[in-house]
Amino acid sequence: MSGVRLVIFGRQGAGKGTQCARLSERYGVPHVSTGDMLRAAAEAGTPFGLKAKEIMDAGDLVPDDVMFGLVEERLAQPDAAAGVLLDGFPRTDEQASVLDRILGEHPLMAAINLEVPEDIVIERMLARGREDDTEEAIRRRLDLYLAQTAPLLEHYDSRGLLVEVDGVGTEEEVAQRLVAAVEARRS
Ligand code: AMP
């Protein structure tokens, strides 16, 4: 049986972090979030991390050559030999092509889109009640996400790799749908 190699897409507030943690445990593969890696580098205060923080704070994308090095190195770690759940990468068509090259003989099994309608994630985020989370700011971030992600969803759809998973429901319900989606791809 082939290893579980997935890319996971989902809006902020869609529950991706929680669900990735569950999938990671179930399948024994690491959850690799490029955003988390960059934030950890920023917190560590390395020159690289500080530069990355500047870029993230400006709302820009970290340059591709930097991202490629980061991801290639991470995927070469022993824990990723059996598979990986990639979150936040790829974000561009170019990154998607490079990912295929990095994965080589062990290609992606699927690209999962954890779909939660915009109105529901806005409600969830407003309920969390962070001061800077005005509805307008949230909508702006979600629009940006959609603009960035739509071409990638199309890219994976055209290759027959895209799997839409309904992200509305209890944590348990959504987890079961994700496992069913993964199992359907494995068999
Ligand atoms: P995220 O937590 O995935 O939203 O990522 C937070 C920030 O990290 C993004 O807004 C980007 O600045 C940067 N970042 C994360 N992943 C990538 C990527 N694949 N390519 C470029 N920049 C990225």
mmCIF file of C-alpha atoms and ligand atoms in Angstrom:
data_model
loop_
_atom_site.group_PDB
_atom_site.id
_atom_site.type_symbol
_atom_site.label_atom_id
_atom_site.label_comp_id
_atom_site.label_asym_id
_atom_site.label_seq_id
_atom_site.Cartn_x
_atom_site.Cartn_y
_atom_site.Cartn_z
ATOM 1 C CA MET A 1 0.000 0.000 0.000
ATOM 2 C CA SER A 2 1.369 3.393 -0.905
ATOM 3 C CA GLY A 3 2.178 6.050 1.701
ATOM 4 C CA VAL A 4 -0.191 8.881 2.427
ATOM 5 C CA ARG A 5 1.010 11.935 0.530
ATOM 6 C CA LEU A 6 -1.493 14.743 0.527
ATOM 7 C CA VAL A 7 -1.805 18.449 0.029
ATOM 8 C CA ILE A 8 -4.560 20.014 2.112
ATOM 9 C CA PHE A 9 -6.331 23.245 1.265
ATOM 10 C CA GLY A 10 -8.828 25.040 3.440
ATOM 11 C CA ARG A 11 -9.731 28.562 4.428
ATOM 12 C CA GLN A 12 -8.589 30.017 7.662
ATOM 13 C CA GLY A 13 -11.074 28.825 10.260
ATOM 14 C CA ALA A 14 -11.959 25.681 8.316
ATOM 15 C CA GLY A 15 -10.478 23.434 11.003
ATOM 16 C CA LYS A 16 -7.515 22.347 8.924
ATOM 17 C CA GLY A 17 -5.046 22.391 11.830
ATOM 18 C CA THR A 18 -7.185 20.147 14.019
ATOM 19 C CA GLN A 19 -7.937 17.734 11.224
ATOM 20 C CA CYS A 20 -4.329 17.571 10.050
ATOM 21 C CA ALA A 21 -3.245 16.665 13.587
ATOM 22 C CA ARG A 22 -5.724 13.784 13.582
ATOM 23 C CA LEU A 23 -4.713 12.541 10.136
ATOM 24 C CA SER A 24 -1.061 12.841 11.056
ATOM 25 C CA GLU A 25 -1.572 10.610 14.071
ATOM 26 C CA ARG A 26 -3.742 8.122 12.267
ATOM 27 C CA TYR A 27 -1.422 7.603 9.323
ATOM 28 C CA GLY A 28 1.901 8.197 11.069
ATOM 29 C CA VAL A 29 2.992 10.937 8.688
ATOM 30 C CA PRO A 30 4.054 14.466 9.608
ATOM 31 C CA HIS A 31 1.828 17.516 9.216
ATOM 32 C CA VAL A 32 4.114 19.952 7.419
ATOM 33 C CA SER A 33 2.767 23.494 7.555
ATOM 34 C CA THR A 34 5.058 25.956 5.808
ATOM 35 C CA GLY A 35 3.368 28.831 7.684
ATOM 36 C CA ASP A 36 4.192 27.132 11.019
ATOM 37 C CA MET A 37 7.780 26.533 9.899
ATOM 38 C CA LEU A 38 8.216 30.175 8.924
ATOM 39 C CA ARG A 39 6.620 31.401 12.171
ATOM 40 C CA ALA A 40 8.926 29.120 14.174
ATOM 41 C CA ALA A 41 11.946 30.568 12.337
ATOM 42 C CA ALA A 42 10.645 34.086 13.030
ATOM 43 C CA GLU A 43 10.288 33.297 16.718
ATOM 44 C CA ALA A 44 13.775 31.802 16.849
ATOM 45 C CA GLY A 45 14.999 35.171 15.580
ATOM 46 C CA THR A 46 17.464 33.794 13.019
ATOM 47 C CA PRO A 47 18.370 36.177 10.159
ATOM 48 C CA PHE A 48 16.275 33.997 7.888
ATOM 49 C CA GLY A 49 13.377 34.032 10.339
ATOM 50 C CA LEU A 50 13.445 37.792 10.734
ATOM 51 C CA LYS A 51 13.417 38.288 6.975
ATOM 52 C CA ALA A 52 10.540 35.827 6.682
ATOM 53 C CA LYS A 53 8.639 37.697 9.411
ATOM 54 C CA GLU A 54 8.970 40.958 7.500
ATOM 55 C CA ILE A 55 7.519 39.321 4.407
ATOM 56 C CA MET A 56 4.700 37.626 6.313
ATOM 57 C CA ASP A 57 3.798 40.817 8.169
ATOM 58 C CA ALA A 58 3.560 42.631 4.842
ATOM 59 C CA GLY A 59 1.134 39.947 3.665
ATOM 60 C CA ASP A 60 3.448 38.865 0.841
ATOM 61 C CA LEU A 61 4.630 35.439 -0.215
ATOM 62 C CA VAL A 62 8.112 34.265 0.738
ATOM 63 C CA PRO A 63 10.176 33.939 -2.488
ATOM 64 C CA ASP A 64 9.964 30.627 -4.289
ATOM 65 C CA ASP A 65 13.654 29.752 -4.133
ATOM 66 C CA VAL A 66 13.576 30.084 -0.342
ATOM 67 C CA MET A 67 10.420 27.986 -0.089
ATOM 68 C CA PHE A 68 11.843 25.268 -2.331
ATOM 69 C CA GLY A 69 14.900 24.886 -0.126
ATOM 70 C CA LEU A 70 12.768 24.800 2.997
ATOM 71 C CA VAL A 71 10.332 22.197 1.683
ATOM 72 C CA GLU A 72 12.921 20.018 -0.001
ATOM 73 C CA GLU A 73 14.933 19.864 3.206
ATOM 74 C CA ARG A 74 11.864 19.089 5.305
ATOM 75 C CA LEU A 75 10.693 16.320 2.999
ATOM 76 C CA ALA A 76 14.156 14.753 3.099
ATOM 77 C CA GLN A 77 13.784 14.175 6.866
ATOM 78 C CA PRO A 78 13.311 10.512 7.865
ATOM 79 C CA ASP A 79 9.810 11.077 9.288
ATOM 80 C CA ALA A 80 8.573 12.140 5.855
ATOM 81 C CA ALA A 81 9.788 8.978 4.142
ATOM 82 C CA ALA A 82 6.439 7.258 4.669
ATOM 83 C CA GLY A 83 4.362 10.232 3.564
ATOM 84 C CA VAL A 84 3.336 13.774 4.392
ATOM 85 C CA LEU A 85 0.383 16.115 4.876
ATOM 86 C CA LEU A 86 1.369 19.372 3.258
ATOM 87 C CA ASP A 87 -0.422 22.493 4.426
ATOM 88 C CA GLY A 88 0.329 25.941 2.967
ATOM 89 C CA PHE A 89 2.471 24.571 0.158
ATOM 90 C CA PRO A 90 2.111 24.738 -2.807
ATOM 91 C CA ARG A 91 0.669 28.223 -3.161
ATOM 92 C CA THR A 92 1.579 28.836 -6.811
ATOM 93 C CA ASP A 93 1.648 26.741 -9.986
ATOM 94 C CA GLU A 94 5.419 26.961 -9.952
ATOM 95 C CA GLN A 95 5.482 25.557 -6.422
ATOM 96 C CA ALA A 96 3.146 22.755 -7.505
ATOM 97 C CA SER A 97 5.554 21.757 -10.292
ATOM 98 C CA VAL A 98 8.539 21.827 -7.986
ATOM 99 C CA LEU A 99 6.658 19.739 -5.451
ATOM 100 C CA ASP A 100 6.109 17.058 -8.091
ATOM 101 C CA ARG A 101 9.817 17.086 -8.814
ATOM 102 C CA ILE A 102 10.725 16.836 -5.111
ATOM 103 C CA LEU A 103 8.307 13.945 -4.570
ATOM 104 C CA GLY A 104 9.684 12.144 -7.618
ATOM 105 C CA GLU A 105 8.742 8.476 -7.579
ATOM 106 C CA HIS A 106 6.337 8.940 -4.675
ATOM 107 C CA PRO A 107 3.740 11.310 -6.117
ATOM 108 C CA LEU A 108 0.802 12.969 -4.390
ATOM 109 C CA MET A 109 -2.113 10.711 -3.670
ATOM 110 C CA ALA A 110 -4.594 13.577 -3.615
ATOM 111 C CA ALA A 111 -5.139 17.258 -2.992
ATOM 112 C CA ILE A 112 -7.920 17.663 -0.466
ATOM 113 C CA ASN A 113 -10.006 20.798 -0.258
ATOM 114 C CA LEU A 114 -11.623 21.047 3.160
ATOM 115 C CA GLU A 115 -14.596 23.156 2.218
ATOM 116 C CA VAL A 116 -16.370 25.362 4.740
ATOM 117 C CA PRO A 117 -18.505 28.189 3.324
ATOM 118 C CA GLU A 118 -17.181 31.690 3.878
ATOM 119 C CA ASP A 119 -20.100 32.834 6.021
ATOM 120 C CA ILE A 120 -19.551 29.976 8.469
ATOM 121 C CA VAL A 121 -15.827 30.598 8.938
ATOM 122 C CA ILE A 122 -16.529 34.315 9.401
ATOM 123 C CA GLU A 123 -19.032 33.481 12.134
ATOM 124 C CA ARG A 124 -16.498 31.161 13.801
ATOM 125 C CA MET A 125 -13.730 33.744 13.661
ATOM 126 C CA LEU A 126 -15.934 36.541 14.968
ATOM 127 C CA ALA A 127 -17.009 34.273 17.822
ATOM 128 C CA ARG A 128 -13.355 33.829 18.815
ATOM 129 C CA GLY A 129 -13.424 37.577 19.278
ATOM 130 C CA ARG A 130 -9.886 38.760 18.631
ATOM 131 C CA GLU A 131 -9.840 42.574 18.600
ATOM 132 C CA ASP A 132 -8.244 42.894 15.157
ATOM 133 C CA ASP A 133 -10.647 40.350 13.675
ATOM 134 C CA THR A 134 -13.187 42.743 12.253
ATOM 135 C CA GLU A 135 -15.505 41.258 9.682
ATOM 136 C CA GLU A 136 -13.908 43.446 7.041
ATOM 137 C CA ALA A 137 -10.367 42.299 7.859
ATOM 138 C CA ILE A 138 -11.489 38.673 7.891
ATOM 139 C CA ARG A 139 -13.212 39.056 4.518
ATOM 140 C CA ARG A 140 -10.093 40.627 3.056
ATOM 141 C CA ARG A 141 -7.943 37.686 4.207
ATOM 142 C CA LEU A 142 -10.462 35.187 2.888
ATOM 143 C CA ASP A 143 -10.615 36.938 -0.510
ATOM 144 C CA LEU A 144 -6.852 36.794 -0.735
ATOM 145 C CA TYR A 145 -6.886 33.110 0.150
ATOM 146 C CA LEU A 146 -9.470 32.393 -2.530
ATOM 147 C CA ALA A 147 -7.592 34.336 -5.189
ATOM 148 C CA GLN A 148 -4.376 32.466 -4.372
ATOM 149 C CA THR A 149 -5.914 29.051 -4.057
ATOM 150 C CA ALA A 150 -8.469 28.857 -6.878
ATOM 151 C CA PRO A 151 -5.839 28.316 -9.624
ATOM 152 C CA LEU A 152 -4.233 25.537 -7.604
ATOM 153 C CA LEU A 153 -7.525 23.775 -7.034
ATOM 154 C CA GLU A 154 -8.040 23.916 -10.797
ATOM 155 C CA HIS A 155 -4.535 22.624 -11.377
ATOM 156 C CA TYR A 156 -5.124 19.548 -9.203
ATOM 157 C CA ASP A 157 -8.655 19.064 -10.479
ATOM 158 C CA SER A 158 -7.411 18.906 -14.068
ATOM 159 C CA ARG A 159 -5.017 16.143 -12.995
ATOM 160 C CA GLY A 160 -7.784 14.181 -11.312
ATOM 161 C CA LEU A 161 -6.231 14.669 -7.897
ATOM 162 C CA LEU A 162 -8.683 17.068 -6.274
ATOM 163 C CA VAL A 163 -10.998 15.690 -3.604
ATOM 164 C CA GLU A 164 -13.606 17.993 -2.072
ATOM 165 C CA VAL A 165 -14.420 17.223 1.558
ATOM 166 C CA ASP A 166 -17.306 18.898 3.345
ATOM 167 C CA GLY A 167 -15.830 20.602 6.399
ATOM 168 C CA VAL A 168 -19.150 21.514 8.017
ATOM 169 C CA GLY A 169 -20.082 19.349 10.979
ATOM 170 C CA THR A 170 -18.600 18.157 14.245
ATOM 171 C CA GLU A 171 -14.858 17.520 14.454
ATOM 172 C CA GLU A 172 -15.591 13.801 14.513
ATOM 173 C CA GLU A 173 -17.857 13.895 11.457
ATOM 174 C CA VAL A 174 -15.333 15.829 9.425
ATOM 175 C CA ALA A 175 -12.520 13.509 10.560
ATOM 176 C CA GLN A 176 -14.517 10.507 9.347
ATOM 177 C CA ARG A 177 -15.102 12.122 5.953
ATOM 178 C CA LEU A 178 -11.404 12.829 5.593
ATOM 179 C CA VAL A 179 -10.430 9.280 6.457
ATOM 180 C CA ALA A 180 -13.004 7.965 3.978
ATOM 181 C CA ALA A 181 -11.535 10.236 1.295
ATOM 182 C CA VAL A 182 -8.002 9.044 2.024
ATOM 183 C CA GLU A 183 -9.030 5.394 2.102
ATOM 184 C CA ALA A 184 -10.833 5.739 -1.237
ATOM 185 C CA ARG A 185 -7.550 6.956 -2.742
ATOM 186 C CA ARG A 186 -5.436 4.252 -1.158
ATOM 187 C CA SER A 187 -7.365 1.259 -2.362
HETATM 188 P P1 AMP B 1 -0.075 30.299 6.431
HETATM 189 O O1 AMP B 1 0.014 29.990 7.885
HETATM 190 O O2 AMP B 1 -0.059 29.078 5.556
HETATM 191 O O3 AMP B 1 -1.218 31.218 6.092
HETATM 192 O O4 AMP B 1 1.252 31.106 6.068
HETATM 193 C C1 AMP B 1 1.587 32.327 6.690
HETATM 194 C C2 AMP B 1 2.510 33.142 5.782
HETATM 195 O O5 AMP B 1 3.727 32.418 5.520
HETATM 196 C C3 AMP B 1 1.953 33.444 4.407
HETATM 197 O O6 AMP B 1 1.122 34.573 4.418
HETATM 198 C C4 AMP B 1 3.213 33.665 3.590
HETATM 199 O O7 AMP B 1 3.769 34.938 3.831
HETATM 200 C C5 AMP B 1 4.162 32.650 4.183
HETATM 201 N N1 AMP B 1 4.071 31.340 3.452
HETATM 202 C C6 AMP B 1 3.606 30.154 3.938
HETATM 203 N N2 AMP B 1 3.657 29.196 2.992
HETATM 204 C C7 AMP B 1 4.165 29.788 1.891
HETATM 205 C C8 AMP B 1 4.441 29.344 0.567
HETATM 206 N N3 AMP B 1 4.177 28.082 0.183
HETATM 207 N N4 AMP B 1 4.959 30.237 -0.320
HETATM 208 C C9 AMP B 1 5.218 31.505 0.039
HETATM 209 N N5 AMP B 1 4.970 31.997 1.245
HETATM 210 C C10 AMP B 1 4.446 31.159 2.181
#
